[in-house]
PDB file of C-alpha atoms in Angstrom:
ATOM      1  CA  MET A   1      54.832  25.841 -71.028  1.00 48.00           C
ATOM      2  CA  THR A   2      56.500  28.335 -68.738  1.00 51.00           C
ATOM      3  CA  SER A   3      53.331  28.896 -66.695  1.00 55.00           C
ATOM      4  CA  ALA A   4      52.699  25.158 -66.552  1.00 53.00           C
ATOM      5  CA  ALA A   5      56.244  24.550 -65.334  1.00 53.00           C
ATOM      6  CA  ALA A   6      55.876  27.293 -62.698  1.00 52.00           C
ATOM      7  CA  LEU A   7      52.599  25.810 -61.533  1.00 50.00           C
ATOM      8  CA  LEU A   8      54.170  22.360 -61.315  1.00 50.00           C
ATOM      9  CA  SER A   9      57.118  23.696 -59.339  1.00 55.00           C
ATOM     10  CA  TRP A  10      54.803  25.483 -56.903  1.00 57.00           C
ATOM     11  CA  SER A  11      52.787  22.277 -56.484  1.00 55.00           C
ATOM     12  CA  LEU A  12      55.958  20.360 -55.692  1.00 52.00           C
ATOM     13  CA  ILE A  13      57.029  22.991 -53.181  1.00 50.00           C
ATOM     14  CA  LEU A  14      53.653  22.920 -51.442  1.00 50.00           C
ATOM     15  CA  THR A  15      53.741  19.140 -51.350  1.00 50.00           C
ATOM     16  CA  LEU A  16      57.210  19.130 -49.821  1.00 47.00           C
ATOM     17  CA  LEU A  17      56.199  21.727 -47.231  1.00 46.00           C
ATOM     18  CA  THR A  18      53.120  19.704 -46.338  1.00 47.00           C
ATOM     19  CA  LEU A  19      55.155  16.530 -45.962  1.00 43.00           C
ATOM     20  CA  GLU A  20      57.730  18.350 -43.856  1.00 42.00           C
ATOM     21  CA  SER A  21      55.002  19.797 -41.668  1.00 42.00           C
ATOM     22  CA  LEU A  22      53.400  16.395 -41.238  1.00 42.00           C
ATOM     23  CA  SER A  23      56.718  14.768 -40.474  1.00 39.00           C
ATOM     24  CA  SER A  24      57.565  17.434 -37.889  1.00 39.00           C
ATOM     25  CA  CYS A  25      54.139  17.069 -36.265  1.00 41.00           C
ATOM     26  CA  SER A  26      54.498  13.307 -36.194  1.00 37.00           C
ATOM     27  CA  PHE A  27      57.953  13.722 -34.656  1.00 37.00           C
ATOM     28  CA  LEU A  28      56.498  15.864 -31.891  1.00 40.00           C
ATOM     29  CA  THR A  29      53.661  13.478 -31.199  1.00 45.00           C
ATOM     30  CA  THR A  30      55.465  10.166 -31.659  1.00 60.00           C
ATOM     31  CA  GLY A  31      56.567   8.184 -28.679  1.00 83.00           C
ATOM     32  CA  ARG A  32      56.727   4.650 -27.471  1.00 93.00           C
ATOM     33  CA  LEU A  33      54.272   3.380 -24.916  1.00 97.00           C
ATOM     34  CA  VAL A  34      55.424   1.522 -21.822  1.00 97.00           C
ATOM     35  CA  TYR A  35      51.917   0.972 -20.442  1.00 97.00           C
ATOM     36  CA  ASP A  36      48.550   1.284 -22.172  1.00 97.00           C
ATOM     37  CA  GLN A  37      45.749  -0.322 -20.173  1.00 96.00           C
ATOM     38  CA  GLN A  38      42.562   0.808 -18.408  1.00 92.00           C
ATOM     39  CA  ASP A  39      42.790   4.070 -20.387  1.00 95.00           C
ATOM     40  CA  ILE A  40      46.121   4.854 -18.658  1.00 97.00           C
ATOM     41  CA  ARG A  41      49.061   5.633 -20.910  1.00 97.00           C
ATOM     42  CA  ILE A  42      52.662   5.864 -19.752  1.00 98.00           C
ATOM     43  CA  GLY A  43      55.389   6.314 -22.318  1.00 98.00           C
ATOM     44  CA  ILE A  44      58.463   8.074 -23.624  1.00 98.00           C
ATOM     45  CA  GLU A  45      58.582  11.020 -26.019  1.00 97.00           C
ATOM     46  CA  ALA A  46      61.054  13.540 -27.394  1.00 95.00           C
ATOM     47  CA  ASP A  47      61.830  16.330 -24.922  1.00 95.00           C
ATOM     48  CA  PRO A  48      61.195  19.723 -26.596  1.00 94.00           C
ATOM     49  CA  THR A  49      63.303  21.520 -23.994  1.00 93.00           C
ATOM     50  CA  VAL A  50      66.357  19.626 -25.270  1.00 91.00           C
ATOM     51  CA  ALA A  51      65.572  20.561 -28.870  1.00 83.00           C
ATOM     52  CA  ARG A  52      65.193  24.209 -27.839  1.00 82.00           C
ATOM     53  CA  SER A  53      68.447  24.204 -25.857  1.00 76.00           C
ATOM     54  CA  GLY A  54      70.591  22.129 -28.191  1.00 67.00           C
ATOM     55  CA  GLN A  55      72.947  19.465 -26.936  1.00 64.00           C
ATOM     56  CA  THR A  56      74.104  21.660 -24.056  1.00 73.00           C
ATOM     57  CA  ALA A  57      71.201  20.486 -21.867  1.00 84.00           C
ATOM     58  CA  LEU A  58      70.653  16.737 -21.800  1.00 93.00           C
ATOM     59  CA  ASN A  59      68.565  14.720 -19.392  1.00 96.00           C
ATOM     60  CA  ASN A  60      69.981  12.266 -16.868  1.00 96.00           C
ATOM     61  CA  HIS A  61      68.370   9.337 -18.629  1.00 97.00           C
ATOM     62  CA  PRO A  62      68.310   6.385 -18.315  1.00 97.00           C
ATOM     63  CA  ALA A  63      67.584   6.818 -14.603  1.00 96.00           C
ATOM     64  CA  ASP A  64      67.232   4.162 -11.918  1.00 95.00           C
ATOM     65  CA  LEU A  65      64.539   5.668  -9.723  1.00 96.00           C
ATOM     66  CA  THR A  66      62.554   3.058  -7.830  1.00 97.00           C
ATOM     67  CA  PRO A  67      58.744   3.072  -7.776  1.00 97.00           C
ATOM     68  CA  LYS A  68      58.826   3.992  -4.080  1.00 96.00           C
ATOM     69  CA  GLU A  69      61.140   6.936  -4.738  1.00 97.00           C
ATOM     70  CA  LEU A  70      58.851   8.168  -7.496  1.00 97.00           C
ATOM     71  CA  GLU A  71      55.866   7.927  -5.166  1.00 97.00           C
ATOM     72  CA  SER A  72      57.794   9.909  -2.565  1.00 96.00           C
ATOM     73  CA  LEU A  73      58.630  12.618  -5.102  1.00 97.00           C
ATOM     74  CA  LEU A  74      55.268  12.880  -6.829  1.00 97.00           C
ATOM     75  CA  GLN A  75      53.012  12.688  -3.794  1.00 96.00           C
ATOM     76  CA  VAL A  76      54.172  16.129  -2.588  1.00 96.00           C
ATOM     77  CA  ILE A  77      53.021  17.840  -5.794  1.00 97.00           C
ATOM     78  CA  GLN A  78      49.646  19.570  -5.803  1.00 96.00           C
ATOM     79  CA  VAL A  79      47.761  21.435  -8.507  1.00 95.00           C
ATOM     80  CA  SER A  80      45.168  24.202  -8.397  1.00 92.00           C
ATOM     81  CA  GLY A  81      43.006  25.564 -11.176  1.00 88.00           C
ATOM     82  CA  TYR A  82      39.466  26.319 -12.235  1.00 78.00           C
ATOM     83  CA  SER A  83      36.882  25.496 -14.852  1.00 66.00           C
ATOM     84  CA  GLY A  84      35.860  28.583 -16.828  1.00 57.00           C
ATOM     85  CA  THR A  85      37.019  32.177 -16.686  1.00 46.00           C
ATOM     86  CA  LEU A  86      34.194  33.405 -14.440  1.00 46.00           C
ATOM     87  CA  VAL A  87      34.960  30.824 -11.771  1.00 47.00           C
ATOM     88  CA  GLY A  88      38.616  31.808 -11.867  1.00 45.00           C
ATOM     89  CA  LEU A  89      37.712  35.453 -11.255  1.00 49.00           C
ATOM     90  CA  LEU A  90      35.350  34.771  -8.360  1.00 54.00           C
ATOM     91  CA  ALA A  91      36.829  31.749  -6.604  1.00 59.00           C
ATOM     92  CA  ASN A  92      40.090  31.097  -4.820  1.00 71.00           C
ATOM     93  CA  PRO A  93      41.112  27.679  -6.152  1.00 74.00           C
ATOM     94  CA  GLN A  94      42.347  25.217  -3.559  1.00 85.00           C
ATOM     95  CA  PRO A  95      45.174  22.844  -4.528  1.00 91.00           C
ATOM     96  CA  VAL A  96      44.516  19.125  -4.844  1.00 94.00           C
ATOM     97  CA  PRO A  97      47.042  16.281  -5.192  1.00 96.00           C
ATOM     98  CA  LEU A  98      48.395  15.853  -8.704  1.00 97.00           C
ATOM     99  CA  PHE A  99      47.900  12.097  -8.314  1.00 97.00           C
ATOM    100  CA  THR A 100      45.691  10.208  -5.899  1.00 96.00           C
ATOM    101  CA  PRO A 101      47.376   7.509  -3.774  1.00 96.00           C
ATOM    102  CA  LYS A 102      45.665   4.851  -5.901  1.00 96.00           C
ATOM    103  CA  GLU A 103      46.941   6.449  -9.115  1.00 97.00           C
ATOM    104  CA  LEU A 104      50.471   6.658  -7.726  1.00 97.00           C
ATOM    105  CA  SER A 105      50.513   3.014  -6.676  1.00 96.00           C
ATOM    106  CA  THR A 106      49.252   2.062 -10.147  1.00 97.00           C
ATOM    107  CA  ILE A 107      51.658   4.077 -12.299  1.00 98.00           C
ATOM    108  CA  SER A 108      54.842   4.333 -10.208  1.00 97.00           C
ATOM    109  CA  GLY A 109      56.248   1.037 -11.458  1.00 97.00           C
ATOM    110  CA  TYR A 110      55.619   1.897 -15.110  1.00 98.00           C
ATOM    111  CA  LEU A 111      57.075   5.373 -14.623  1.00 98.00           C
ATOM    112  CA  ALA A 112      60.221   3.748 -13.195  1.00 98.00           C
ATOM    113  CA  THR A 113      60.404   1.468 -16.253  1.00 97.00           C
ATOM    114  CA  ALA A 114      59.992   4.452 -18.582  1.00 98.00           C
ATOM    115  CA  PHE A 115      62.767   6.383 -16.825  1.00 98.00           C
ATOM    116  CA  HIS A 116      65.010   3.334 -17.161  1.00 97.00           C
ATOM    117  CA  GLN A 117      64.348   3.160 -20.925  1.00 97.00           C
ATOM    118  CA  ALA A 118      64.375   6.892 -21.750  1.00 97.00           C
ATOM    119  CA  LYS A 119      67.298   8.486 -23.571  1.00 96.00           C
ATOM    120  CA  GLN A 120      69.062  11.758 -22.822  1.00 95.00           C
ATOM    121  CA  THR A 121      66.920  13.607 -25.368  1.00 94.00           C
ATOM    122  CA  GLU A 122      63.623  12.109 -24.167  1.00 97.00           C
ATOM    123  CA  ARG A 123      61.208  12.494 -21.298  1.00 98.00           C
ATOM    124  CA  VAL A 124      58.479  10.393 -19.682  1.00 98.00           C
ATOM    125  CA  PHE A 125      54.842  11.297 -20.312  1.00 98.00           C
ATOM    126  CA  PHE A 126      51.645  10.266 -18.549  1.00 98.00           C
ATOM    127  CA  SER A 127      47.967  10.479 -19.443  1.00 97.00           C
ATOM    128  CA  LEU A 128      45.398   9.302 -16.896  1.00 97.00           C
ATOM    129  CA  PRO A 129      41.589   9.323 -17.009  1.00 96.00           C
ATOM    130  CA  LYS A 130      39.428  11.013 -14.405  1.00 94.00           C
ATOM    131  CA  PRO A 131      39.320   8.622 -11.428  1.00 92.00           C
ATOM    132  CA  ASP A 132      36.173   6.999 -10.054  1.00 87.00           C
ATOM    133  CA  VAL A 133      33.932   7.874 -13.024  1.00 88.00           C
ATOM    134  CA  ALA A 134      32.605   5.680 -15.815  1.00 83.00           C
ATOM    135  CA  TYR A 135      33.469   8.112 -18.622  1.00 86.00           C
ATOM    136  CA  SER A 136      34.925  11.575 -18.860  1.00 86.00           C
ATOM    137  CA  GLU A 137      36.897  13.509 -21.447  1.00 89.00           C
ATOM    138  CA  ASP A 138      38.894  15.217 -18.704  1.00 91.00           C
ATOM    139  CA  ARG A 139      42.333  13.730 -18.134  1.00 95.00           C
ATOM    140  CA  THR A 140      45.510  14.315 -16.165  1.00 96.00           C
ATOM    141  CA  VAL A 141      48.297  14.849 -18.686  1.00 96.00           C
ATOM    142  CA  GLY A 142      51.916  15.852 -18.294  1.00 97.00           C
ATOM    143  CA  SER A 143      55.528  14.780 -18.446  1.00 98.00           C
ATOM    144  CA  LEU A 144      58.589  14.244 -16.257  1.00 98.00           C
ATOM    145  CA  PHE A 145      62.327  14.413 -16.822  1.00 98.00           C
ATOM    146  CA  LEU A 146      65.488  14.392 -14.737  1.00 98.00           C
ATOM    147  CA  ARG A 147      68.189  16.958 -15.414  1.00 96.00           C
ATOM    148  CA  GLY A 148      71.015  17.745 -13.063  1.00 94.00           C
ATOM    149  CA  ARG A 149      69.801  17.762  -9.479  1.00 96.00           C
ATOM    150  CA  TYR A 150      66.161  18.269 -10.397  1.00 97.00           C
ATOM    151  CA  LEU A 151      63.041  16.390 -11.348  1.00 98.00           C
ATOM    152  CA  HIS A 152      61.086  18.671 -13.663  1.00 98.00           C
ATOM    153  CA  VAL A 153      57.318  18.222 -13.827  1.00 98.00           C
ATOM    154  CA  VAL A 154      55.136  19.624 -16.609  1.00 97.00           C
ATOM    155  CA  VAL A 155      51.326  19.482 -16.440  1.00 97.00           C
ATOM    156  CA  THR A 156      49.167  20.383 -19.437  1.00 94.00           C
ATOM    157  CA  ASP A 157      45.796  19.209 -18.085  1.00 94.00           C
ATOM    158  CA  HIS A 158      44.190  17.860 -14.929  1.00 94.00           C
ATOM    159  CA  SER A 159      40.982  15.885 -14.600  1.00 92.00           C
ATOM    160  CA  SER A 160      39.814  17.855 -11.549  1.00 89.00           C
ATOM    161  CA  PHE A 161      39.128  20.895 -13.713  1.00 85.00           C
ATOM    162  CA  ILE A 162      36.465  20.554 -16.395  1.00 77.00           C
ATOM    163  CA  GLN A 163      37.357  21.627 -19.896  1.00 66.00           C
ATOM    164  CA  ALA A 164      35.879  24.942 -20.953  1.00 55.00           C
ATOM    165  CA  ASP A 165      33.117  24.787 -23.565  1.00 46.00           C
ATOM    166  CA  THR A 166      34.705  25.680 -26.909  1.00 45.00           C
ATOM    167  CA  GLY A 167      31.302  26.073 -28.603  1.00 46.00           C
ATOM    168  CA  GLY A 168      31.041  23.677 -31.491  1.00 46.00           C
ATOM    169  CA  GLY A 169      32.981  20.691 -30.259  1.00 49.00           C
ATOM    170  CA  ASN A 170      36.379  22.022 -31.248  1.00 50.00           C
ATOM    171  CA  LEU A 171      39.532  20.551 -29.792  1.00 49.00           C
ATOM    172  CA  LYS A 172      40.933  21.916 -26.536  1.00 55.00           C
ATOM    173  CA  ASP A 173      42.795  25.182 -26.976  1.00 50.00           C
ATOM    174  CA  LEU A 174      46.458  24.549 -26.176  1.00 49.00           C
ATOM    175  CA  ARG A 175      46.668  28.015 -24.639  1.00 49.00           C
ATOM    176  CA  ASP A 176      43.939  27.198 -22.110  1.00 55.00           C
ATOM    177  CA  SER A 177      45.822  26.041 -19.004  1.00 62.00           C
ATOM    178  CA  LYS A 178      42.698  26.381 -16.802  1.00 80.00           C
ATOM    179  CA  GLY A 179      44.638  28.755 -14.575  1.00 84.00           C
ATOM    180  CA  MET A 180      46.598  25.795 -13.237  1.00 91.00           C
ATOM    181  CA  LYS A 181      49.443  26.247 -10.793  1.00 93.00           C
ATOM    182  CA  LEU A 182      51.666  23.617  -9.234  1.00 95.00           C
ATOM    183  CA  TRP A 183      52.412  23.574  -5.520  1.00 95.00           C
ATOM    184  CA  VAL A 184      54.524  21.513  -3.145  1.00 96.00           C
ATOM    185  CA  ALA A 185      53.018  20.210   0.076  1.00 92.00           C
ATOM    186  CA  GLY A 186      55.125  20.889   3.167  1.00 86.00           C
ATOM    187  CA  PRO A 187      57.532  20.207   4.641  1.00 90.00           C
ATOM    188  CA  ALA A 188      59.005  19.700   1.158  1.00 91.00           C
ATOM    189  CA  GLN A 189      59.690  22.779  -0.970  1.00 93.00           C
ATOM    190  CA  ALA A 190      59.869  23.560  -4.671  1.00 95.00           C
ATOM    191  CA  ALA A 191      63.390  23.951  -6.008  1.00 95.00           C
ATOM    192  CA  MET A 192      64.720  27.369  -6.990  1.00 94.00           C
ATOM    193  CA  VAL A 193      66.469  26.434 -10.231  1.00 94.00           C
ATOM    194  CA  PRO A 194      69.300  28.784 -11.311  1.00 93.00           C
ATOM    195  CA  ASP A 195      68.759  30.552 -14.612  1.00 90.00           C
ATOM    196  CA  LEU A 196      71.569  28.628 -16.273  1.00 89.00           C
ATOM    197  CA  GLU A 197      69.938  25.304 -15.337  1.00 92.00           C
ATOM    198  CA  GLU A 198      66.338  26.318 -16.065  1.00 93.00           C
ATOM    199  CA  PRO A 199      64.931  24.343 -19.038  1.00 94.00           C
ATOM    200  CA  ARG A 200      63.808  26.296 -22.092  1.00 92.00           C
ATOM    201  CA  TRP A 201      60.152  25.400 -21.848  1.00 93.00           C
ATOM    202  CA  ALA A 202      57.929  24.851 -24.870  1.00 89.00           C
ATOM    203  CA  PRO A 203      55.490  27.723 -25.670  1.00 87.00           C
ATOM    204  CA  PHE A 204      52.331  26.041 -24.349  1.00 85.00           C
ATOM    205  CA  GLU A 205      53.960  24.269 -21.383  1.00 91.00           C
ATOM    206  CA  THR A 206      53.656  27.101 -18.892  1.00 92.00           C
ATOM    207  CA  VAL A 207      52.598  24.984 -15.902  1.00 95.00           C
ATOM    208  CA  HIS A 208      55.738  23.382 -14.532  1.00 96.00           C
ATOM    209  CA  LEU A 209      57.597  22.822 -11.277  1.00 96.00           C
ATOM    210  CA  SER A 210      60.976  21.468 -10.207  1.00 97.00           C
ATOM    211  CA  LEU A 211      62.037  19.367  -7.222  1.00 97.00           C
ATOM    212  CA  ASN A 212      65.497  18.806  -5.799  1.00 97.00           C
ATOM    213  CA  VAL A 213      65.503  14.998  -5.807  1.00 97.00           C
ATOM    214  CA  LYS A 214      67.949  14.434  -2.954  1.00 95.00           C
ATOM    215  CA  GLU A 215      66.340  17.018  -0.672  1.00 95.00           C
ATOM    216  CA  VAL A 216      62.796  15.693  -1.143  1.00 95.00           C
ATOM    217  CA  LEU A 217      63.872  12.063  -0.690  1.00 95.00           C
ATOM    218  CA  ALA A 218      65.841  13.004   2.430  1.00 93.00           C
ATOM    219  CA  GLN A 219      62.806  14.822   3.803  1.00 86.00           C
ATOM    220  CA  TRP A 220      60.660  11.809   3.004  1.00 80.00           C
ATOM    221  CA  SER A 221      62.993   9.505   4.924  1.00 77.00           C
ATOM    222  CA  LYS A 222      62.630  11.740   7.983  1.00 72.00           C
ATOM    223  CA  THR A 223      58.850  12.135   7.867  1.00 63.00           C
ATOM    224  CA  PRO A 224      57.345   9.209   5.921  1.00 53.00           C
ATOM    225  CA  SER A 225      53.655   9.369   5.126  1.00 48.00           C
ATOM    226  CA  VAL A 226      51.587   6.745   6.942  1.00 37.00           C
ATOM    227  CA  ARG A 227      48.927   7.083   4.254  1.00 40.00           C
ATOM    228  CA  MET A 228      51.244   5.759   1.552  1.00 36.00           C
ATOM    229  CA  SER A 229      52.681   2.869   3.597  1.00 33.00           C
ATOM    230  CA  PRO A 230      51.466  -0.643   2.757  1.00 34.00           C
ATOM    231  CA  VAL A 231      49.008  -2.130   5.203  1.00 32.00           C
ATOM    232  CA  GLY A 232      50.505  -4.590   7.659  1.00 32.00           C
ATOM    233  CA  THR A 233      54.162  -3.766   7.036  1.00 32.00           C
ATOM    234  CA  VAL A 234      56.580  -4.327   9.884  1.00 35.00           C
ATOM    235  CA  ALA A 235      58.684  -1.412  11.082  1.00 37.00           C
ATOM    236  CA  PRO A 236      62.303  -1.637   9.882  1.00 39.00           C
ATOM    237  CA  SER A 237      64.926  -2.874  12.315  1.00 39.00           C
ATOM    238  CA  SER A 238      66.701   0.473  12.171  1.00 40.00           C
ATOM    239  CA  SER A 239      63.732   2.238  13.760  1.00 43.00           C
ATOM    240  CA  PRO A 240      64.181   3.564  17.315  1.00 44.00           C
ATOM    241  CA  SER A 241      63.271   1.321  20.238  1.00 43.00           C
ATOM    242  CA  PRO A 242      60.092   1.989  22.280  1.00 48.00           C
ATOM    243  CA  LEU A 243      62.230   3.306  25.143  1.00 44.00           C
ATOM    244  CA  LEU A 244      63.911   5.813  22.857  1.00 42.00           C
ATOM    245  CA  ASN A 245      60.565   6.788  21.443  1.00 51.00           C
ATOM    246  CA  LYS A 246      59.232   7.325  24.967  1.00 50.00           C
ATOM    247  CA  ASN A 247      62.245   9.418  25.965  1.00 52.00           C
ATOM    248  CA  SER A 248      61.912  11.396  22.752  1.00 50.00           C
ATOM    249  CA  ARG A 249      58.255  12.073  23.454  1.00 54.00           C
ATOM    250  CA  VAL A 250      59.075  13.180  27.000  1.00 50.00           C
ATOM    251  CA  ALA A 251      61.790  15.513  25.707  1.00 54.00           C
ATOM    252  CA  ASP A 252      59.437  16.932  23.127  1.00 56.00           C
ATOM    253  CA  SER A 253      56.773  17.400  25.794  1.00 61.00           C
ATOM    254  CA  ASN A 254      59.212  19.261  28.060  1.00 62.00           C
ATOM    255  CA  GLU A 255      60.279  21.493  25.199  1.00 61.00           C
ATOM    256  CA  ASP A 256      56.648  22.228  24.408  1.00 62.00           C
ATOM    257  CA  LEU A 257      55.967  23.130  28.050  1.00 62.00           C
ATOM    258  CA  GLN A 258      58.999  25.396  28.196  1.00 62.00           C
ATOM    259  CA  LEU A 259      57.938  27.059  24.992  1.00 59.00           C
ATOM    260  CA  GLN A 260      54.429  27.611  26.366  1.00 63.00           C
ATOM    261  CA  VAL A 261      55.850  29.093  29.580  1.00 57.00           C
ATOM    262  CA  ARG A 262      58.054  31.477  27.595  1.00 59.00           C
ATOM    263  CA  GLU A 263      55.117  32.490  25.441  1.00 58.00           C
ATOM    264  CA  LEU A 264      52.906  33.096  28.494  1.00 61.00           C
ATOM    265  CA  THR A 265      55.639  35.103  30.222  1.00 60.00           C
ATOM    266  CA  SER A 266      56.119  37.196  27.117  1.00 57.00           C
ATOM    267  CA  SER A 267      52.369  37.720  26.830  1.00 58.00           C
ATOM    268  CA  ASN A 268      52.123  38.756  30.470  1.00 64.00           C
ATOM    269  CA  LEU A 269      54.940  41.263  30.103  1.00 64.00           C
ATOM    270  CA  GLU A 270      53.324  42.674  26.996  1.00 62.00           C
ATOM    271  CA  LEU A 271      49.960  43.008  28.763  1.00 65.00           C
ATOM    272  CA  ARG A 272      51.617  44.645  31.751  1.00 71.00           C
ATOM    273  CA  ASN A 273      53.367  47.175  29.539  1.00 66.00           C
ATOM    274  CA  ARG A 274      50.112  47.943  27.758  1.00 67.00           C
ATOM    275  CA  LEU A 275      48.325  48.396  31.090  1.00 69.00           C
ATOM    276  CA  GLU A 276      50.987  50.769  32.363  1.00 73.00           C
ATOM    277  CA  GLU A 277      50.807  52.759  29.157  1.00 70.00           C
ATOM    278  CA  GLN A 278      47.023  52.987  29.416  1.00 71.00           C
ATOM    279  CA  ASN A 279      47.302  54.135  33.048  1.00 73.00           C
ATOM    280  CA  LYS A 280      49.702  56.890  32.009  1.00 76.00           C
ATOM    281  CA  ARG A 281      47.323  58.017  29.295  1.00 73.00           C
ATOM    282  CA  MET A 282      44.386  57.983  31.720  1.00 77.00           C
ATOM    283  CA  GLN A 283      46.369  60.082  34.197  1.00 81.00           C
ATOM    284  CA  GLN A 284      47.212  62.572  31.452  1.00 78.00           C
ATOM    285  CA  VAL A 285      43.549  62.812  30.484  1.00 74.00           C
ATOM    286  CA  GLN A 286      42.523  63.316  34.102  1.00 80.00           C
ATOM    287  CA  ASP A 287      45.138  66.064  34.531  1.00 82.00           C
ATOM    288  CA  GLN A 288      43.879  67.805  31.406  1.00 81.00           C
ATOM    289  CA  LEU A 289      40.267  67.560  32.638  1.00 81.00           C
ATOM    290  CA  GLU A 290      41.246  68.989  36.022  1.00 84.00           C
ATOM    291  CA  GLN A 291      43.047  71.873  34.337  1.00 83.00           C
ATOM    292  CA  LEU A 292      40.013  72.582  32.174  1.00 81.00           C
ATOM    293  CA  ARG A 293      37.747  72.457  35.257  1.00 82.00           C
ATOM    294  CA  GLN A 294      39.913  74.988  37.058  1.00 82.00           C
ATOM    295  CA  GLU A 295      39.988  77.312  34.066  1.00 81.00           C
ATOM    296  CA  LEU A 296      36.199  77.071  33.719  1.00 81.00           C
ATOM    297  CA  GLY A 297      35.804  77.824  37.438  1.00 78.00           C
ATOM    298  CA  LYS A 298      37.967  80.934  37.168  1.00 78.00           C
ATOM    299  CA  ALA A 299      36.064  82.126  34.124  1.00 76.00           C
ATOM    300  CA  LYS A 300      32.740  81.574  35.891  1.00 73.00           C
ATOM    301  CA  SER A 301      33.807  83.459  39.053  1.00 73.00           C
ATOM    302  CA  LYS A 302      34.898  86.410  36.954  1.00 70.00           C
ATOM    303  CA  SER A 303      31.585  86.538  35.130  1.00 70.00           C
ATOM    304  CA  GLN A 304      29.628  86.490  38.422  1.00 66.00           C
ATOM    305  CA  GLN A 305      31.389  89.556  39.975  1.00 65.00           C
ATOM    306  CA  PRO A 306      28.997  92.639  40.195  1.00 63.00           C
ATOM    307  CA  ARG A 307      29.683  95.377  37.751  1.00 60.00           C
ATOM    308  CA  ARG A 308      30.462  98.797  39.240  1.00 62.00           C
ATOM    309  CA  MET A 309      28.096 101.560  38.294  1.00 61.00           C
ATOM    310  CA  PRO A 310      29.787 104.604  36.865  1.00 60.00           C
ATOM    311  CA  ALA A 311      29.850 107.689  39.149  1.00 60.00           C
ATOM    312  CA  PRO A 312      27.229 110.379  38.372  1.00 57.00           C
TER     313      PRO A 312
END
């Protein structure tokens, strides 16, 4: 009876551990979808960085970012990576946009809705199929959350980089980040987050980047991208008049000419200094050659003098 009771107790313990493990896994993977069409999924999930940091670090959710503001923020982000270890060793991966303009225009509204519905302990996730192909297992997957002054972006996969062959059809290794790195296209810059404000990232979420929201949006307002503007839109009334634009172009042209003149003057002075230095070196070489010629002449004249015969 004792052994049977021990066996029963161990079975109950294993069952409880299994249920706890399943419940924790379901907690990590659960989320509510905001958009699920055309194989595109936008939704809200628990933020593991909050769970790892406790209640001391909460997200600024709900957030009222507009679709246009999200396009402005996300269009500056680029990603590089490779498919396979050998390619990563031999090639120098070039960054590509995290989202294409078509993808951004499609998902920006749903991302804005998700940010508006997210809680302080949640983040927004996205999962997009490979664009312009009929079928592919490669996807662009990641998440976004606002905390303090920053928009934090996490990418766990990108459709531009083919999944490595796991040999046997196994699931993708969570540790395989395809050598991905996130970049920011100029003139915007990635934010340097202080250590105290840096999120405590999950173990397998090593590819991440942060943007200072106000700085990037301010930069966007100064240099808007023509590529992302709707076709046929009328310029806002606050835009400068044609006369001001003309004067501005003239001023810029004059500044460019002055800069070119200064650069040419500096180049000429540098060339002149180099020429003078070369002339000095040539003169030194010539002086040394002349000295050697004189010494050789003296040595030759001495060798040609007749030797005196000794007296008998």
